[in-house]
Coordinates of C-alpha atoms in Angstrom, one line a residue:
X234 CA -67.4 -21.5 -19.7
X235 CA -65.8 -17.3 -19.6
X236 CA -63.5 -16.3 -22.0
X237 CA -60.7 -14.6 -19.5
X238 CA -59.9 -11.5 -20.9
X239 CA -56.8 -9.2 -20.3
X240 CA -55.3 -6.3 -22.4
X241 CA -51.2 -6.6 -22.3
X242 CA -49.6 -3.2 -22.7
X243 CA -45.8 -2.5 -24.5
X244 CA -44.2 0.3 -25.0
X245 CA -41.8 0.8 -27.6
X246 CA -38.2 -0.6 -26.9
X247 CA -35.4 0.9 -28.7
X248 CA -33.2 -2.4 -28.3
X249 CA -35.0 -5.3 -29.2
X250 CA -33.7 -9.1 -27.7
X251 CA -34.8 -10.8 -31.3
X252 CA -32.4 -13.1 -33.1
X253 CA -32.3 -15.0 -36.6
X254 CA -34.7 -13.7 -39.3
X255 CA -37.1 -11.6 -37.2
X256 CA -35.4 -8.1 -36.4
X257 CA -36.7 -6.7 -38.9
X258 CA -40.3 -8.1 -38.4
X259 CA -42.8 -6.3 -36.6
X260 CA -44.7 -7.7 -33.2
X261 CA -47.5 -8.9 -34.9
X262 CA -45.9 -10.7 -37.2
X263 CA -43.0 -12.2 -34.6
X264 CA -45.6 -13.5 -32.1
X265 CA -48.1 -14.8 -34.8
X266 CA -45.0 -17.2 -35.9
X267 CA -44.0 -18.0 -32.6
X268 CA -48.1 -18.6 -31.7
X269 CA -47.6 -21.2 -34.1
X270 CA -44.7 -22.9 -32.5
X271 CA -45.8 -22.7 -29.5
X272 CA -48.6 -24.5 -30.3
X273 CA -46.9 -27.6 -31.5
X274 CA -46.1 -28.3 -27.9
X275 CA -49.3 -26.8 -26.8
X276 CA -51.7 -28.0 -29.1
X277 CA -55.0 -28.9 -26.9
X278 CA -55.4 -25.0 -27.1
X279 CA -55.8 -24.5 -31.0
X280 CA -58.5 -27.0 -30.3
X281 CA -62.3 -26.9 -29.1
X282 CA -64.3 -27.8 -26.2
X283 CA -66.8 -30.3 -26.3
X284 CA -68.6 -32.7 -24.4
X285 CA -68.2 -36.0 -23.2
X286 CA -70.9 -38.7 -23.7
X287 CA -71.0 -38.9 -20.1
X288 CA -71.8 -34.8 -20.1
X289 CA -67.8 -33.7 -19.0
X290 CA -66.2 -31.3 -20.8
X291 CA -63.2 -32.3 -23.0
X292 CA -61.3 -30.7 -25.5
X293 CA -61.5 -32.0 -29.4
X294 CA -58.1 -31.5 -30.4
X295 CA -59.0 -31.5 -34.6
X296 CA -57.3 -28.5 -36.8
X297 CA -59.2 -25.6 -35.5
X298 CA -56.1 -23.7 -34.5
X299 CA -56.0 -20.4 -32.8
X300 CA -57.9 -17.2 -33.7
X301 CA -55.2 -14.7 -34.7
X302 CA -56.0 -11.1 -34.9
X303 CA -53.7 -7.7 -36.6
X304 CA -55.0 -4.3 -35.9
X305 CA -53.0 -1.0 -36.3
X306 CA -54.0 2.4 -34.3
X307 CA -52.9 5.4 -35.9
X308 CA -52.6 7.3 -32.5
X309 CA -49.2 6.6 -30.0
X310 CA -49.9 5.0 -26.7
X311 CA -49.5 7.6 -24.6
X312 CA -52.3 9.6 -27.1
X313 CA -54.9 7.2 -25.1
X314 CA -53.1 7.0 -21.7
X315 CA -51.3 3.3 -22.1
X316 CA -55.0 2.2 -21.5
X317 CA -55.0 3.6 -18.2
X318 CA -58.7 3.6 -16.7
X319 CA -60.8 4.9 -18.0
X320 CA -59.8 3.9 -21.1
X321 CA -60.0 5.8 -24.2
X322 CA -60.0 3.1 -26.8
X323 CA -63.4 0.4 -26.6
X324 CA -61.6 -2.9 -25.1
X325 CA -63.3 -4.5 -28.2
X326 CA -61.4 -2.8 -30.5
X327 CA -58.4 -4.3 -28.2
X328 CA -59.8 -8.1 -28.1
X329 CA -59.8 -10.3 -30.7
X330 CA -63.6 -10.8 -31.8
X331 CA -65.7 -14.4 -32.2
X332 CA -65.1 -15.5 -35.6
X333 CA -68.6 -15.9 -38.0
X334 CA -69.6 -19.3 -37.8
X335 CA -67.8 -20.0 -34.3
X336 CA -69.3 -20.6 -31.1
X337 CA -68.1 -18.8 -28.4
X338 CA -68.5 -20.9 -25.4
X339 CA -66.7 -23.8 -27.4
X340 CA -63.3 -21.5 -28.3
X341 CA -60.2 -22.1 -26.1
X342 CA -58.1 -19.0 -27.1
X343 CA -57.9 -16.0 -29.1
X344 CA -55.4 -13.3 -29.8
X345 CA -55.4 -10.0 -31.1
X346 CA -52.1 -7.9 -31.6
X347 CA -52.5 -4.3 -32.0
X348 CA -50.2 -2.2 -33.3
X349 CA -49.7 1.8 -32.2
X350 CA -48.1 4.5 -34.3
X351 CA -45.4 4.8 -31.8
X352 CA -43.8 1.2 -31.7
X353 CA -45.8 0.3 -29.0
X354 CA -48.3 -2.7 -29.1
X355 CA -51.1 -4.2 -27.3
X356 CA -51.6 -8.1 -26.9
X357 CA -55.4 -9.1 -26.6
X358 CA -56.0 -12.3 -25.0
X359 CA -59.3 -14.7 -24.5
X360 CA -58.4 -17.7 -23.2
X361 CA -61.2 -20.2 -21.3
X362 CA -60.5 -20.8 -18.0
X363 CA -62.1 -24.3 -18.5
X364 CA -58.6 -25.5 -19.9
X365 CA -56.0 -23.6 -18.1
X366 CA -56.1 -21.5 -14.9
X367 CA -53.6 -18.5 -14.5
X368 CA -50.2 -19.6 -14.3
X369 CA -51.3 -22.2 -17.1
X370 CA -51.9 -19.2 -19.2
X371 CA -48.6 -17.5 -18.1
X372 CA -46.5 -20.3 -19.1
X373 CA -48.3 -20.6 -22.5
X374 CA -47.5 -16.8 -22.7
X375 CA -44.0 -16.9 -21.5
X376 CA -43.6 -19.8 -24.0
X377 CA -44.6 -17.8 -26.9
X378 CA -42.4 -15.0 -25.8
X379 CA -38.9 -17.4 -25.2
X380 CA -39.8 -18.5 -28.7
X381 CA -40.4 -15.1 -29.9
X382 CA -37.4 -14.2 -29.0
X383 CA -35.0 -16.6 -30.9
X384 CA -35.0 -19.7 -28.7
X385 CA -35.0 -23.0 -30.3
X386 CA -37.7 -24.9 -28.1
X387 CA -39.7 -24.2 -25.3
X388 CA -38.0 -24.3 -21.8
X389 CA -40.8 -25.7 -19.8
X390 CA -42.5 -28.5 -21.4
X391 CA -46.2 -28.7 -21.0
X392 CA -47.9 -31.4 -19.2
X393 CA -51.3 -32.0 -19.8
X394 CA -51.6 -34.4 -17.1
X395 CA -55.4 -33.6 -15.9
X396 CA -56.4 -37.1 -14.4
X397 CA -53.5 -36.6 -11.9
X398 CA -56.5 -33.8 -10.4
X399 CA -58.5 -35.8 -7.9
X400 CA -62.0 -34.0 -8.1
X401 CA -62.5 -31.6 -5.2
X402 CA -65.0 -31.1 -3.0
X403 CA -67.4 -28.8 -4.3
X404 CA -66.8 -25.1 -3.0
X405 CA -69.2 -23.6 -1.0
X406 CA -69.1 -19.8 -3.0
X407 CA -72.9 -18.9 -2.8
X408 CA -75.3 -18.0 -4.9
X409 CA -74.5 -15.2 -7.6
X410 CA -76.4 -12.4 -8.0
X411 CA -79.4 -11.8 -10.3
X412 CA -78.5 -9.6 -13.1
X413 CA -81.9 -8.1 -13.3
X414 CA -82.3 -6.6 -10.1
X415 CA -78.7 -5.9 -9.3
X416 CA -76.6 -2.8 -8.5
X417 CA -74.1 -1.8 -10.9
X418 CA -70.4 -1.8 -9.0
X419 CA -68.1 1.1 -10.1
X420 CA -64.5 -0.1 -11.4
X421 CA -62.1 1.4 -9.4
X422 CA -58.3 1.2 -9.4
X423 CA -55.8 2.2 -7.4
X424 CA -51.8 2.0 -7.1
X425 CA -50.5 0.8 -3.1
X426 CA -46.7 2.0 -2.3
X427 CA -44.5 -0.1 -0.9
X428 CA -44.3 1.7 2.1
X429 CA -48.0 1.4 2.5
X430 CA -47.6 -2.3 2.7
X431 CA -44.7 -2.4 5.1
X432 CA -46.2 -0.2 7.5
X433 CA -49.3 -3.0 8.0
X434 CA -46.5 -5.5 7.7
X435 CA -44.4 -4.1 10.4
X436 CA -47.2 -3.6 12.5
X437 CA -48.5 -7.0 12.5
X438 CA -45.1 -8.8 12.5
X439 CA -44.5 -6.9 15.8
X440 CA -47.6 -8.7 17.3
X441 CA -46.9 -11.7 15.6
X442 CA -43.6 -11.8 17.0
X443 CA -44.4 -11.0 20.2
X444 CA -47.0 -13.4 20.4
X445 CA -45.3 -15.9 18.7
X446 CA -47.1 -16.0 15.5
X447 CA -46.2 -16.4 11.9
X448 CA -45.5 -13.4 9.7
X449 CA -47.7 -12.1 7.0
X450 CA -47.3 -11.4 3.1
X451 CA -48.1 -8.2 1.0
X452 CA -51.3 -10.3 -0.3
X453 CA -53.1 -10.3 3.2
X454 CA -52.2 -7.1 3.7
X455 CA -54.4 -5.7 1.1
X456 CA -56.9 -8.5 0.9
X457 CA -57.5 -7.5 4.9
X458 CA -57.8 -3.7 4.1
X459 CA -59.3 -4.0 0.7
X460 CA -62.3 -7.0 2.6
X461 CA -62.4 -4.3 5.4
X462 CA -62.9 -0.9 3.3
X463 CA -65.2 -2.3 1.4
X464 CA -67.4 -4.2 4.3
X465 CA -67.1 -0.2 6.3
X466 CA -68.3 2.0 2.8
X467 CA -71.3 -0.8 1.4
X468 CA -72.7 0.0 4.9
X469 CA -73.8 -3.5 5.6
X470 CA -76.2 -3.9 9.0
X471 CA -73.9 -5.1 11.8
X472 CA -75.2 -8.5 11.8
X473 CA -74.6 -9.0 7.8
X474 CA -72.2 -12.8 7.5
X475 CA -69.9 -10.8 4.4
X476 CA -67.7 -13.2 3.0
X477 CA -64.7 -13.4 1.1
X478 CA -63.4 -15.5 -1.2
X479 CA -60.0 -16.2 -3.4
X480 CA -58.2 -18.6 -5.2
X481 CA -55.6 -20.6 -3.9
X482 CA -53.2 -22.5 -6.0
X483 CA -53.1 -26.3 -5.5
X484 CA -49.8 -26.9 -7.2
X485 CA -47.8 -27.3 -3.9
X486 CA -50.2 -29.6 -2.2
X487 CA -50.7 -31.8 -5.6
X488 CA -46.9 -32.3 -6.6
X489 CA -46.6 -35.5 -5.5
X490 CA -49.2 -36.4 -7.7
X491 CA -48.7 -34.4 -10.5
X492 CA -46.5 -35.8 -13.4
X493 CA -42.9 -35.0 -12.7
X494 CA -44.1 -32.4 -9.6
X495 CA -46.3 -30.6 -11.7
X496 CA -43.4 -28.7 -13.5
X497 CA -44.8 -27.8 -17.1
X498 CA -48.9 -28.6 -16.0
X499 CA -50.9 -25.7 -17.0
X500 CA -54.6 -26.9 -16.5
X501 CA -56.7 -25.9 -13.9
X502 CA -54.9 -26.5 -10.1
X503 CA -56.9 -24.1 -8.1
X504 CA -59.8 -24.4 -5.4
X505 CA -62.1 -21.3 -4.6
X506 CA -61.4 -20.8 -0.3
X507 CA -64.5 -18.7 1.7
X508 CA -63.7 -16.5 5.2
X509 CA -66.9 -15.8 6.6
X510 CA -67.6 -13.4 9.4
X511 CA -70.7 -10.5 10.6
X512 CA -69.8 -7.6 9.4
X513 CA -69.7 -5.5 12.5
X514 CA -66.4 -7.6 13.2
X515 CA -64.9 -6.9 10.0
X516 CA -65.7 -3.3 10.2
X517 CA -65.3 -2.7 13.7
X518 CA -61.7 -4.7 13.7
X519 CA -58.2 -3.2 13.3
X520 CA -56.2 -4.2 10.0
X521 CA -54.3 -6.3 11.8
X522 CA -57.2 -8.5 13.7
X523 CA -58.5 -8.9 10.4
X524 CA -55.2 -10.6 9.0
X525 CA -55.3 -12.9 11.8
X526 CA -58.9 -14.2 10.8
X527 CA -58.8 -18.1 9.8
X528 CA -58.2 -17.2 6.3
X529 CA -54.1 -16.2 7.3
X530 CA -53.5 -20.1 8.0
X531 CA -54.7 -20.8 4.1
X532 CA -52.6 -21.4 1.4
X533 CA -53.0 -18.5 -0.6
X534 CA -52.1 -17.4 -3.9
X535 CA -50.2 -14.0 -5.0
X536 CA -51.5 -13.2 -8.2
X537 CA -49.0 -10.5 -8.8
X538 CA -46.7 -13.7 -9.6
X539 CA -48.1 -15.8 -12.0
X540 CA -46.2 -14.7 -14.5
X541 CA -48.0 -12.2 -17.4
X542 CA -45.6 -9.2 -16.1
X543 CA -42.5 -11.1 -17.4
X544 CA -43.9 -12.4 -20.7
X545 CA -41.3 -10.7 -23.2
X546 CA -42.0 -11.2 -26.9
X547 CA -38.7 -9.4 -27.7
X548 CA -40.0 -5.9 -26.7
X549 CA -39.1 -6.0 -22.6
X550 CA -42.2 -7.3 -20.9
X551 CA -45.2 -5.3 -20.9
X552 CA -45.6 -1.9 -18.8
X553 CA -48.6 -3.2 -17.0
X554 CA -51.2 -5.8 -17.9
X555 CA -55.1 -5.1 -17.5
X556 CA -57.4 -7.8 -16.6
X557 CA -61.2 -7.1 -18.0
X558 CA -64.0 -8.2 -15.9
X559 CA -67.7 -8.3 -18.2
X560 CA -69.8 -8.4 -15.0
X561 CA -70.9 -5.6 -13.3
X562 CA -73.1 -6.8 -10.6
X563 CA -70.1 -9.1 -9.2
X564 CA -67.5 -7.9 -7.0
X565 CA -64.4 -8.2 -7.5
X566 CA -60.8 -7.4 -6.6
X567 CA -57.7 -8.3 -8.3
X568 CA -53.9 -7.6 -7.3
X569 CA -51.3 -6.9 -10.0
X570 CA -48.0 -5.4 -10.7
X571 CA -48.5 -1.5 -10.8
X572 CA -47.3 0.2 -13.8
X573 CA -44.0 -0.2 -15.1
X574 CA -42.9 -2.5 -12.5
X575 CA -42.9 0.1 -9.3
X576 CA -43.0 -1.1 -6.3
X577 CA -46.0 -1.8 -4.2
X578 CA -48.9 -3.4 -6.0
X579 CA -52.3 -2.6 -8.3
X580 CA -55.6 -3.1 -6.9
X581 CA -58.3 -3.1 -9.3
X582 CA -61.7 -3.2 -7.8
X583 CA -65.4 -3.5 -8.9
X584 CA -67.2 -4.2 -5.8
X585 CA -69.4 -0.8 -4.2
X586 CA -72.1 0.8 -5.5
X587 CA -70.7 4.3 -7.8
X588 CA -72.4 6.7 -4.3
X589 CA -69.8 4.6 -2.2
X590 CA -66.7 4.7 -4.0
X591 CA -65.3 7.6 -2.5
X592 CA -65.8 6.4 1.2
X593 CA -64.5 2.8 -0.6
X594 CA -61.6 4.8 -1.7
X595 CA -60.3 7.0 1.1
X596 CA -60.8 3.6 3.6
X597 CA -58.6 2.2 1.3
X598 CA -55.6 4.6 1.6
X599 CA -56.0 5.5 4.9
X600 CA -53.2 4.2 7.7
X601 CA -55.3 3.1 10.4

């Protein structure tokens, strides 16, 4: 059961959106309190998971509570970067560590705030994706922050609600790699324009619309150029089935069962999809052939909206977030906000071999 991990970034704000007591108070102090208040509403998470009698895992809501980190940094953030890659400050000095006697597959969140000599501060989070998937954690977050912030209640009410979930099939993902004999991946991120993503928009639409199709989002833009660089620079043999999978959110399809439509459920409402195809088609097709695979009918989810890049704590929301990935021998690609809320979008990769990133990288870029 993994402990997500992400590193949330602030700079220092001259004008601070605090009221009542706190403007005085620093960020760890103002979001420990509103952690606590947040809680009240939330409280499965200060719990711990356990297991059924009939082996499913279940939450033991006792008085565990929450494990709530303060760390200071004499240096500024923009003496390490703002944690840009590669980052200059361990990421375990930026997480909140397992407490002594805890055990770490049985914690449902952590937080560490760390405080810079500039004004700036960094939110540590380690939240198990066995109780809440994304935008579950990104309303807990945002929750903290309205609170934060002065508000009286939380605006969203939390529904737990999980027997509304009608178990799903299981996913057909394959097997995962063996750790022992793997490749190491190289972490690589990069920063799309806008105008990189409307050119591959504009030129599909065109087709589309001549041929009567439906349009396509920013997210298949750069899953399709991102699923197609890679397949091109790992130099798979032509007759290699590559795959690729995401997470699609549920919510829409589950509302009408969901209490009240789902607004306020944060648990886990996603299913893992799978496009498979030889690699010689992938490689061999244009961008926009490989947006009109099967997987452009899916529901698909846009991660760059679930909701971390507007958490605000009283500080403005966070310059960029950074999600941590522990395995190497995975890959992976995630899309986020770029920094400081430019346009275009944040691709963070982990999924060739260090001697291909380069080839990885200029596919990647390139306008064809």
């Amino acid at each position: 059961m993994a402990l997500i991990e992400s590193l949330h970034v602030f700079k220092p704000a001259l004008d601070r959106a605090i009221g009542g007591d706190d403007v005085a108070v620093g960020p760890a102090r103002t979001i420990e309190r509103a952690l606590a208040r947040a809680l009240v509403h939330y409280y499965p998470l200060a719990g711990r998971l356990a297991f059924s009698e009939s082996g499913e895992v279940c939450v033991d809501c006792g008085n565990a509570g929450v494990w709530f980190t303060e760390a200071e940094a004499s240096c500024s953030l923009e003496d390490v970067d703002y944690l840009e890659y590669p980052m200059m400050v361990p990421k375990d000095e930026l997480l909140p560590p397992t407490p002594a006697g805890e055990e770490e597959r049985e914690l449902v969140l952590l937080v560490q705030v760390t405080a810079f000599a500039c004004g700036g501060f960094v939110v540590g989070f380690r939240f198990s994706h066995a109780v809440a998937d994304g935008p579950g954690a990104a309303q807990f977050m945002a929750a903290v922050g309205e609170l934060a912030r002065g508000a009286g209640g939380v605006s969203v009410e939390p529904v737990w609600g999980r027997d509304a979930i009608p178990d799903p099939a299981a996913a057909v993902i394959g097997s995962l790699p063996d750790p022992a004999g793997a490749k190491r991946l190289e972490y690589l991120a990069v920063d799309i324009s806008a105008d990189y993503i409307n050119h591959f928009k504009n030129q599909y639409n065109a087709e589309a619309h001549a041929a009567g199709g439906a349009w396509c989002s920013a997210f298949e833009v750069l899953i399709a150029k991102a699923w197609r660089s890679r397949t091109r620079a790992a130099g798979f043999e032509p007759d290699t089935t590559v795959n690729l999978c995401f997470a699609m959110n549920a919510r829409p399809l589950l509302h009408a069962s969901l209490p009240r439509g789902g607004a306020g459920f944060y648990g886990n409402c996603y299913y893992i999809m799978r496009v498979s195809a030889p690699a010689a088609k992938v490689a061999g097709s244009s961008v926009t052939e490989v947006i009109t695979s099967d997987y452009r009918t899916l529901l698909v989810s846009d991660w760059t909206r679930l909701g971390f890049a507007e958490v605000d704590y009283g500080w403005g929301p966070p310059a960029h977030v950074v999600p941590l990935t522990n395995l190497d021998y995975i890959a992976t690609c995630i899309l986020v906000r770029p920094w400081a809320h430019k346009p275009g979008a944040r691709l963070i990769t982990q999924c060739v071999t260090p001697d291909r990133v380069a080839a990885f990288h200029e596919g990647l870029l390139d306008l064809n």
